[in-house]
CSV table of N, CA and C in Angstrom, one decimal:
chain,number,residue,atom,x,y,z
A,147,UNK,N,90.8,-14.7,-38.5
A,147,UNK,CA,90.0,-14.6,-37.4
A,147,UNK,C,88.8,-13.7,-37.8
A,148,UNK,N,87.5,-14.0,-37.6
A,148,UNK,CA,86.5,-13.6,-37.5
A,148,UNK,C,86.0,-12.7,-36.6
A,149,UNK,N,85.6,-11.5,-36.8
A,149,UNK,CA,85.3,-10.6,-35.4
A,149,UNK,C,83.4,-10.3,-35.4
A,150,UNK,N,83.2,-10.6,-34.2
A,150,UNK,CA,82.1,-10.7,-34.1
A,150,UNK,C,81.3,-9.1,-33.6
A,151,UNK,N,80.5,-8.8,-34.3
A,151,UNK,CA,79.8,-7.7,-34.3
A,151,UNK,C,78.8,-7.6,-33.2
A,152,UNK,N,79.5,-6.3,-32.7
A,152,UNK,CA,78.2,-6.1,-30.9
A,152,UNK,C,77.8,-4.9,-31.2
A,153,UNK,N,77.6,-4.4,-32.5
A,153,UNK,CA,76.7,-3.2,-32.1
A,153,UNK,C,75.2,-2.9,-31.7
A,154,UNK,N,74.7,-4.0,-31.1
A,154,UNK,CA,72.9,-3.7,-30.7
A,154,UNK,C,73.2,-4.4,-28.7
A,155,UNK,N,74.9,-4.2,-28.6
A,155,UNK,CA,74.8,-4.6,-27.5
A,155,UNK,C,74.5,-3.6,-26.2
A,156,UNK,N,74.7,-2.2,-26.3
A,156,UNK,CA,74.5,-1.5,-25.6
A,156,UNK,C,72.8,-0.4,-26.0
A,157,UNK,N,72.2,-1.2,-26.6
A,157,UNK,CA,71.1,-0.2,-27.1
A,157,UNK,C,69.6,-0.3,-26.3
A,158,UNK,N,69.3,0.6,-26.2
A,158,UNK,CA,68.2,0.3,-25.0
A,158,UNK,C,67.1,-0.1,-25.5
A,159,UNK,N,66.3,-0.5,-24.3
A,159,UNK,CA,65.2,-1.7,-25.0
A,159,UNK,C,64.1,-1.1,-24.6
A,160,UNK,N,63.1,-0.2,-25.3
A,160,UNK,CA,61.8,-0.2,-25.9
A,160,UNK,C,61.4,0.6,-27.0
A,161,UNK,N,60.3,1.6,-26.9
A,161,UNK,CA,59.4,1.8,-28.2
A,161,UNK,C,59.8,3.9,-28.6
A,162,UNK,N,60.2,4.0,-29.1
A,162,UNK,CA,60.0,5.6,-29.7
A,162,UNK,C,58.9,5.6,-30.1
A,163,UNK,N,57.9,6.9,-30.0
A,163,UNK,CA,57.0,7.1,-30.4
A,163,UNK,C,57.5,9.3,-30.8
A,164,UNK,N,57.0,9.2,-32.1
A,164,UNK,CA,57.0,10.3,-32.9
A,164,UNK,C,55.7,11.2,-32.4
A,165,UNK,N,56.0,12.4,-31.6
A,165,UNK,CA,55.2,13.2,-31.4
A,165,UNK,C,54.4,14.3,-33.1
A,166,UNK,N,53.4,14.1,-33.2
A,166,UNK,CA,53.0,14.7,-34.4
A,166,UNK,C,52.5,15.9,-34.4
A,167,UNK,N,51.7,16.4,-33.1
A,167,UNK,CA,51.0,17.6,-32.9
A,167,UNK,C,51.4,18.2,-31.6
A,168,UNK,N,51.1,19.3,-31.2
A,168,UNK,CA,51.6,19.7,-29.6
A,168,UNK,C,50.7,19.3,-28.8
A,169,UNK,N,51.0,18.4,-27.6
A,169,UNK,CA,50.1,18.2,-27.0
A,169,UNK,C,50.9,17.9,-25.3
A,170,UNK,N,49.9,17.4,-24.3
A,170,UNK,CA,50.8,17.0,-23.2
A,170,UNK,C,51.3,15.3,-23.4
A,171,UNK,N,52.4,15.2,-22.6
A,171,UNK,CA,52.8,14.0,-22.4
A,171,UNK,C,51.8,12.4,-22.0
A,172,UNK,N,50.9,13.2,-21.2
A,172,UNK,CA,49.7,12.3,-20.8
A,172,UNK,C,48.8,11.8,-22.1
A,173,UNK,N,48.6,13.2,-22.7
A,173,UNK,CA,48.0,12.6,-23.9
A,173,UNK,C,48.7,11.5,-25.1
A,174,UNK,N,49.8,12.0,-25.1
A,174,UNK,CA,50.4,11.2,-25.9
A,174,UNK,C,50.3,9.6,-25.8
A,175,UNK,N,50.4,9.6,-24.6
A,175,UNK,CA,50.7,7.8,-24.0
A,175,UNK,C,49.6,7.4,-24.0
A,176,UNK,N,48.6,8.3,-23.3
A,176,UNK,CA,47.3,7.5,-23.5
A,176,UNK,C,46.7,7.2,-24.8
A,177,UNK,N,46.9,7.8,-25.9
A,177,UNK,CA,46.6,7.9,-27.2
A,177,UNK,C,47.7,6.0,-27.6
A,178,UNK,N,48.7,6.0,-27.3
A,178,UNK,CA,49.6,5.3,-28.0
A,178,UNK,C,49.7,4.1,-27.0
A,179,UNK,N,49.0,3.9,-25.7
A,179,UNK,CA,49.4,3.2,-24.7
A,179,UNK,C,47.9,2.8,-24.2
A,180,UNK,N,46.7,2.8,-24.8
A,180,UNK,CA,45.4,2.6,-24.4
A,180,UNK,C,45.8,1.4,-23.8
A,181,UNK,N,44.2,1.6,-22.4
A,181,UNK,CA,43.9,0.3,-21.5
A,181,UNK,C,44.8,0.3,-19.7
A,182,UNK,N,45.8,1.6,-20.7
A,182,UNK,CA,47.3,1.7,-19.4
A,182,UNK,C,46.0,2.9,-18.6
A,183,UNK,N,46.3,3.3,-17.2
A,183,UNK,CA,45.9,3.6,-15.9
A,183,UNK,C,46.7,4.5,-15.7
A,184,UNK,N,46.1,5.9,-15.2
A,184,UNK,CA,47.2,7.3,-15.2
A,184,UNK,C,47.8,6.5,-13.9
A,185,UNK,N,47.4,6.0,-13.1
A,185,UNK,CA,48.7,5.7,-12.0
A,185,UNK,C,49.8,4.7,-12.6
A,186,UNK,N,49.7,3.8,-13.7
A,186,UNK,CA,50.4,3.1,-14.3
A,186,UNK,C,51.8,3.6,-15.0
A,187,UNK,N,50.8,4.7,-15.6
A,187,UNK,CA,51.8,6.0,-16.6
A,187,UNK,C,52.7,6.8,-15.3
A,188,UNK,N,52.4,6.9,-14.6
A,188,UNK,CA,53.0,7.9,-13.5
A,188,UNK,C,54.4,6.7,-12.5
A,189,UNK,N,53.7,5.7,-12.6
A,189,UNK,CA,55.0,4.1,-12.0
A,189,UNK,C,55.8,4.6,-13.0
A,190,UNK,N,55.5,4.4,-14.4
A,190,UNK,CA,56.3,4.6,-15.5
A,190,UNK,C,57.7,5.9,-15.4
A,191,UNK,N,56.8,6.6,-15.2
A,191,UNK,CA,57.6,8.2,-14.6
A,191,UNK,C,58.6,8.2,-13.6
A,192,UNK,N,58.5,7.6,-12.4
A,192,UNK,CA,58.7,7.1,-11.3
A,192,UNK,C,60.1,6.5,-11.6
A,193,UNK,N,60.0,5.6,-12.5
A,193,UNK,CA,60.9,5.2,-12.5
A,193,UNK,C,62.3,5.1,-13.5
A,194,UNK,N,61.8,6.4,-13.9
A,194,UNK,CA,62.7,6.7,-14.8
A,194,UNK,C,62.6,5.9,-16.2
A,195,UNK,N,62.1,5.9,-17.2
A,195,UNK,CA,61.6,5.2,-17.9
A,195,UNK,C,60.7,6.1,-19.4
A,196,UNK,N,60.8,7.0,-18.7
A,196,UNK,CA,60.0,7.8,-19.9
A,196,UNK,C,60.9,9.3,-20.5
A,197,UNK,N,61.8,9.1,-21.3
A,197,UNK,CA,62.5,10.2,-21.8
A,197,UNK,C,61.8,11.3,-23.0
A,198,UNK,N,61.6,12.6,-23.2
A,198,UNK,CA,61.7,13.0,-23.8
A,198,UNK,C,63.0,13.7,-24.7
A,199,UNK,N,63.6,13.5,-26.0
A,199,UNK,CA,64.9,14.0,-26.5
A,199,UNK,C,66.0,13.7,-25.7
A,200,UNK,N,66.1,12.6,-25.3
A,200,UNK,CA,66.8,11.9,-24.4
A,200,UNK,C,66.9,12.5,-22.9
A,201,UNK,N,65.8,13.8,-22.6
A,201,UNK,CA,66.1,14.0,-21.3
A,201,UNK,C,64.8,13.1,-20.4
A,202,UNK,N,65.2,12.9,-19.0
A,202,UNK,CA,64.3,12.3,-18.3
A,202,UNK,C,62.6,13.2,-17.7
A,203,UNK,N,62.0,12.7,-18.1
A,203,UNK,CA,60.5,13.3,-17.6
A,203,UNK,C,59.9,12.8,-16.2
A,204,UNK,N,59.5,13.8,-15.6
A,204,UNK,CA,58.5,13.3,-14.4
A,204,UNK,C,57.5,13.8,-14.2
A,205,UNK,N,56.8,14.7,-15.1
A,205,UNK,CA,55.4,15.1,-14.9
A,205,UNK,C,54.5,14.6,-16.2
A,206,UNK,N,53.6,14.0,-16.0
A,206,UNK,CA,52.8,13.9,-17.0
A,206,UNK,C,52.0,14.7,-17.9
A,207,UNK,N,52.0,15.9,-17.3
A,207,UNK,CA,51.8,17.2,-17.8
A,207,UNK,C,52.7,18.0,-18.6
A,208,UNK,N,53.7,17.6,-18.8
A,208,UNK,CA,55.1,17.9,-19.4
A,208,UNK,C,54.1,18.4,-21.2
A,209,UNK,N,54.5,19.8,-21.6
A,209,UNK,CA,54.4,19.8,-22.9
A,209,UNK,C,55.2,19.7,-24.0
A,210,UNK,N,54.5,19.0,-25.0
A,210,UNK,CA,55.4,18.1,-25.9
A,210,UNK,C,55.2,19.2,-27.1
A,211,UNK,N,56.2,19.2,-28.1
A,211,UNK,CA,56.3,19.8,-29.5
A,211,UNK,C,56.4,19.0,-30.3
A,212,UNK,N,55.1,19.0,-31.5
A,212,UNK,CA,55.2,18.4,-32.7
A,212,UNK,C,56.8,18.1,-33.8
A,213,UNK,N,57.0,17.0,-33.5
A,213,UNK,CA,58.1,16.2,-34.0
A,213,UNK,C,59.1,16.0,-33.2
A,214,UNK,N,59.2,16.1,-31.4
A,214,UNK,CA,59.7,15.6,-30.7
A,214,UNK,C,59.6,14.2,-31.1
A,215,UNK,N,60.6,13.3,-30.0
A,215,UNK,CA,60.8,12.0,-30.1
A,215,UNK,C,60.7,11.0,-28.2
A,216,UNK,N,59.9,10.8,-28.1
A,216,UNK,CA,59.8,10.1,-26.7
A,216,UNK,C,59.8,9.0,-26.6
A,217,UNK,N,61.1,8.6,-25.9
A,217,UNK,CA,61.4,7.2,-25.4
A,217,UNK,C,60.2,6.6,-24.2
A,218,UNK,N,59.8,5.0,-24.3
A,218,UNK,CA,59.7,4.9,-23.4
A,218,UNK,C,60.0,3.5,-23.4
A,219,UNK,N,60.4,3.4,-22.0
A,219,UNK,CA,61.4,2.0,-22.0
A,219,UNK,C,62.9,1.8,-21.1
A,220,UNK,N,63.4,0.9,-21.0
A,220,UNK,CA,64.6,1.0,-20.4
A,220,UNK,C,65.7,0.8,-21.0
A,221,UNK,N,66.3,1.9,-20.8
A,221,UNK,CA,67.6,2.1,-21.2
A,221,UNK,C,69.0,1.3,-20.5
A,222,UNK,N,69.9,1.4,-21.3
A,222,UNK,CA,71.0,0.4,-20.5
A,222,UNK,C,71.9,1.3,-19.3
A,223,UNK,N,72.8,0.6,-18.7
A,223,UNK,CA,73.3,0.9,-17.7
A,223,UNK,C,74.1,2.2,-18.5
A,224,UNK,N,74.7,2.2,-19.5
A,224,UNK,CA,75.9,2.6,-20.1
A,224,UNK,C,75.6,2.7,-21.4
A,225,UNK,N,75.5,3.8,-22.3
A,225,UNK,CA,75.2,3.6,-23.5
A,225,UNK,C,77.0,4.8,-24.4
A,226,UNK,N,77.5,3.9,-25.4
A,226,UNK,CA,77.9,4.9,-25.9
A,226,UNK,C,77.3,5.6,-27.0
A,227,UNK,N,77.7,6.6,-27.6
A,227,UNK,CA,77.1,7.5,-28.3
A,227,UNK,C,77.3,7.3,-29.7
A,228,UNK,N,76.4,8.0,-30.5
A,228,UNK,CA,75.9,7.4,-31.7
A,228,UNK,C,77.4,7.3,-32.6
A,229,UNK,N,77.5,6.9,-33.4
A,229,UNK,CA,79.0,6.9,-34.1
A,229,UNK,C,80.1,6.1,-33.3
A,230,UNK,N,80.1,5.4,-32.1
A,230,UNK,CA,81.2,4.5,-31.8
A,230,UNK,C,81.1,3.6,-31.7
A,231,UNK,N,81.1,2.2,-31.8
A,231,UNK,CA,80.7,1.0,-31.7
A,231,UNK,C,82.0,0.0,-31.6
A,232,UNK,N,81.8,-0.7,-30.1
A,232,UNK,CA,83.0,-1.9,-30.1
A,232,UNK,C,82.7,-2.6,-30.6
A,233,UNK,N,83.3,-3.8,-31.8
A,233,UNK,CA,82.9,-4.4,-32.8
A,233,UNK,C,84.4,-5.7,-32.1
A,234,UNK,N,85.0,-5.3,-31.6
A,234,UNK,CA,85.9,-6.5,-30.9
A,234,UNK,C,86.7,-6.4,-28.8
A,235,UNK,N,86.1,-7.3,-28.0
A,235,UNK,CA,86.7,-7.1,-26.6
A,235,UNK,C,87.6,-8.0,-26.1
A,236,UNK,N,88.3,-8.5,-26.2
A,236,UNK,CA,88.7,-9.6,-24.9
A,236,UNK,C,89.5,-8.8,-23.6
A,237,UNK,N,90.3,-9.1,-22.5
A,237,UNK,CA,90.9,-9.2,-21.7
A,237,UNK,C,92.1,-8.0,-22.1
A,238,UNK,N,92.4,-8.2,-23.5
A,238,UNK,CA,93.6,-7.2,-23.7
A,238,UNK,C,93.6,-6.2,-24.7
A,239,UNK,N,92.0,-6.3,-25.7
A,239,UNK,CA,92.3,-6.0,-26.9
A,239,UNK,C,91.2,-5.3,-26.8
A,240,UNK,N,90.5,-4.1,-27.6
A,240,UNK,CA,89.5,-3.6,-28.1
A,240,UNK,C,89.7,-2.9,-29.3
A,241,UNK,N,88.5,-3.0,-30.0
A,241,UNK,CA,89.0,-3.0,-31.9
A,241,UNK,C,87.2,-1.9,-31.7
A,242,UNK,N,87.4,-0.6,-31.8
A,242,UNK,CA,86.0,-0.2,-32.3
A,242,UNK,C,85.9,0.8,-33.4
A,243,UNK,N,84.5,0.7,-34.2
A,243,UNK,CA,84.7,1.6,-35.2
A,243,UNK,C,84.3,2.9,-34.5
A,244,UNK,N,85.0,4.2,-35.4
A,244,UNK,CA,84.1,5.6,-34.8
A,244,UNK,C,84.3,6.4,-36.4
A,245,UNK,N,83.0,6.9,-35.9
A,245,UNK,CA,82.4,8.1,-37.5
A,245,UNK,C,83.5,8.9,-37.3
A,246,UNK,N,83.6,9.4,-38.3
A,246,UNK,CA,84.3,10.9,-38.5
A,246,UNK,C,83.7,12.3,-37.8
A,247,UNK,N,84.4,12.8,-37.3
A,247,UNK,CA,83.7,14.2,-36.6
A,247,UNK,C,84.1,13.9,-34.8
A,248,UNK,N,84.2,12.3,-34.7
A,248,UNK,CA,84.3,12.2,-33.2
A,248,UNK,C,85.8,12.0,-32.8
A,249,UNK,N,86.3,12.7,-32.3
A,249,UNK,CA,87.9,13.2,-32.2
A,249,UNK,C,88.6,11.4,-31.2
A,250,UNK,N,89.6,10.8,-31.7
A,250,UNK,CA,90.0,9.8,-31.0
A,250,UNK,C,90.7,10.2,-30.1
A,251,UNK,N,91.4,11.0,-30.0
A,251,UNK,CA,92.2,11.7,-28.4
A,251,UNK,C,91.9,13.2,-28.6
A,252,UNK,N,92.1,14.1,-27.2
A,252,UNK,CA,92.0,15.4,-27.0
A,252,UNK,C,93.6,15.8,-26.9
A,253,UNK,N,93.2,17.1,-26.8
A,253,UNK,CA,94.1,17.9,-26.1
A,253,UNK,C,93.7,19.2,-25.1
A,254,UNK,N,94.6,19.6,-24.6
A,254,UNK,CA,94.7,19.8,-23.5
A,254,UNK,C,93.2,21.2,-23.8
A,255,UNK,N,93.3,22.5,-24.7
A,255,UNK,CA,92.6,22.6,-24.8
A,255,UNK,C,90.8,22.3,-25.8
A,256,UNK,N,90.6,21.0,-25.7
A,256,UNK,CA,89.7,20.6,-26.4
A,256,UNK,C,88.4,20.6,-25.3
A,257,UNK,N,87.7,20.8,-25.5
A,257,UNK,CA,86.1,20.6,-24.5
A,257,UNK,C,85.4,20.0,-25.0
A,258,UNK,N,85.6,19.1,-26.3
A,258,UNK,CA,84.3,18.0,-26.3
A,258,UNK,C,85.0,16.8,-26.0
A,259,UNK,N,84.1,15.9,-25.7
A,259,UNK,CA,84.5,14.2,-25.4
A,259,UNK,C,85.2,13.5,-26.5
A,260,UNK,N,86.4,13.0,-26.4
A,260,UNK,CA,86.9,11.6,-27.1
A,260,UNK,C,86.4,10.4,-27.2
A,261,UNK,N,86.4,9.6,-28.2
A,261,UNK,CA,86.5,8.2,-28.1
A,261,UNK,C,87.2,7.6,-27.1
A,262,UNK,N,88.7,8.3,-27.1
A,262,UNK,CA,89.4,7.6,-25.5
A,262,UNK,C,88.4,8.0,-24.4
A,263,UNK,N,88.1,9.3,-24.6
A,263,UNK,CA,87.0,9.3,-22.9
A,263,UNK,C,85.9,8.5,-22.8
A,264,UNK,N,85.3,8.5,-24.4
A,264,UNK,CA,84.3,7.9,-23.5
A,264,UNK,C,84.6,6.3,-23.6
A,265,UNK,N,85.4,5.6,-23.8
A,265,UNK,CA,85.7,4.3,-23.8
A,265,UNK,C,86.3,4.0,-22.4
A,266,UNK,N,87.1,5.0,-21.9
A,266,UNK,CA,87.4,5.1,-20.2
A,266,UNK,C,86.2,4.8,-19.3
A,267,UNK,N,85.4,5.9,-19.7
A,267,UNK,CA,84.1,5.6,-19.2
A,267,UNK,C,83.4,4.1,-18.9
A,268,UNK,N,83.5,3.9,-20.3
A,268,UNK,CA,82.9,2.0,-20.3
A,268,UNK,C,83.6,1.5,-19.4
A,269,UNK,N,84.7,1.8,-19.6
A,269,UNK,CA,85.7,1.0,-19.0
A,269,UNK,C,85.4,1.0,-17.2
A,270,UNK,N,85.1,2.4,-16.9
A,270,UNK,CA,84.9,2.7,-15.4
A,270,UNK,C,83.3,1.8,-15.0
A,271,UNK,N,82.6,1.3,-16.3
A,271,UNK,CA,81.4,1.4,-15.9
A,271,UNK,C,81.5,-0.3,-15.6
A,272,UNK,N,81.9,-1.1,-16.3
A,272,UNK,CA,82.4,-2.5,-15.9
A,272,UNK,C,83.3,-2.8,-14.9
A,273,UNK,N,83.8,-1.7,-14.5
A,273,UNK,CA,84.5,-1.7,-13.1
A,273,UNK,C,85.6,-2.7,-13.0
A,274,UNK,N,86.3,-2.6,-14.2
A,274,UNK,CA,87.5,-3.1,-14.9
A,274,UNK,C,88.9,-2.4,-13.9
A,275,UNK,N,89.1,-1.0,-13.7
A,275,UNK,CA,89.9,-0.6,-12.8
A,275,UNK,C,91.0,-0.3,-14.1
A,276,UNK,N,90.6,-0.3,-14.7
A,276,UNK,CA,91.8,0.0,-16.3
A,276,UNK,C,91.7,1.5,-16.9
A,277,UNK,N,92.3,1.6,-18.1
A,277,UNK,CA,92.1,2.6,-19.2
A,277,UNK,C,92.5,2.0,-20.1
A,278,UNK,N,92.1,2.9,-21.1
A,278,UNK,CA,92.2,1.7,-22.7
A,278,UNK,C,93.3,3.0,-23.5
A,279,UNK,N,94.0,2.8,-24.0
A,279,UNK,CA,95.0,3.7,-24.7
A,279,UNK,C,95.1,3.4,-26.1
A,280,UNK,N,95.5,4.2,-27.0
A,280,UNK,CA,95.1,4.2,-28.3
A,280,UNK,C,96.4,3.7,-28.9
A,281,UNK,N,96.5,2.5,-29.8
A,281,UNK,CA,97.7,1.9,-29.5
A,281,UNK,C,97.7,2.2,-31.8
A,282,UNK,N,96.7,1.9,-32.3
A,282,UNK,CA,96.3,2.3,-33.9
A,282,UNK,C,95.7,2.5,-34.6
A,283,UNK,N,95.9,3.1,-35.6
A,283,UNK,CA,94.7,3.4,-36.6
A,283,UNK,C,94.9,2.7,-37.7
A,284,UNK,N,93.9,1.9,-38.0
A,284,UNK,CA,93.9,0.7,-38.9
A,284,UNK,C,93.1,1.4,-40.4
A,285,UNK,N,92.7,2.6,-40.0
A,285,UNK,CA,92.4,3.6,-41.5
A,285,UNK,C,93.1,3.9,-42.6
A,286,UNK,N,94.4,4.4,-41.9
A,286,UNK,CA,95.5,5.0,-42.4
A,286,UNK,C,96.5,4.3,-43.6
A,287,UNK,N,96.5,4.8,-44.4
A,287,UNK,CA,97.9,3.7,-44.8
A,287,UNK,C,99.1,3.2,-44.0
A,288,UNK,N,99.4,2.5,-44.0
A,288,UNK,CA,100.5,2.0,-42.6
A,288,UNK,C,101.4,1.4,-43.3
């Protein structure tokens, strides 16, 4: 059986632009977005659509630091995080890779997120009514 690869399925869809010098956010866009209309840039804003360092911006006056990274564009409903990727779904099964460093279950005292959590999550976000449980590790010698 052949497994079909979805890692560009949850990635959001537009342009990064590389901040190079300090400047405001207005300047930036208008510099990289000629012809656009500050009321057009500000819809933009409006609507959630314009990230700096993955957080959301709403002022156009916002000041930027040389080698920030500003999204602009739409993001997906649900994104997981860098290092996890489902690479197999059906009805009963999910097969995903995850980098090392990202813990596949917690414990009781642990405070950062799991791959089980955040795959729960997806799971909450397709409104599936499930959880996904960690059934093996196909790394290991077995």
């Amino acid at each position: 059986m052949k497994l079909e690869h979805r890692e560009n399925e949850h990635k959001a869809s537009g342009t990064t632009l590389q901040v190079k010098e300090d400047q405001t956010l207005e300047a930036l866009l208008m510099h990289h977005m000629q012809g656009r209309s500050k009321s057009s840039l500000k819809k933009l804003l409006q609507s959630e659509m314009i990230s700096v360092e993955g957080e959301i911006v709403k002022k156009l006056e916002f000041p930027l630091k040389a080698g920030q990274k500003v999204f602009v564009g739409k993001k997906p409903d649900f994104q997981l995080p860098e290092g996890l990727r489902i690479i197999w779904e059906d009805a009963w099964l999910m097969i995903v890779l995850k980098d090392s460093g990202l813990l596949t279950i917690g414990h009781r005292r642990e405070n950062k997120l799991t791959a089980e959590e955040y795959l729960n999550q997806y799971m909450q976000h397709k409104k599936l009514g499930e959880r996904i449980y960690v059934v093996h590790r196909i790394d290991r010698d077995t």
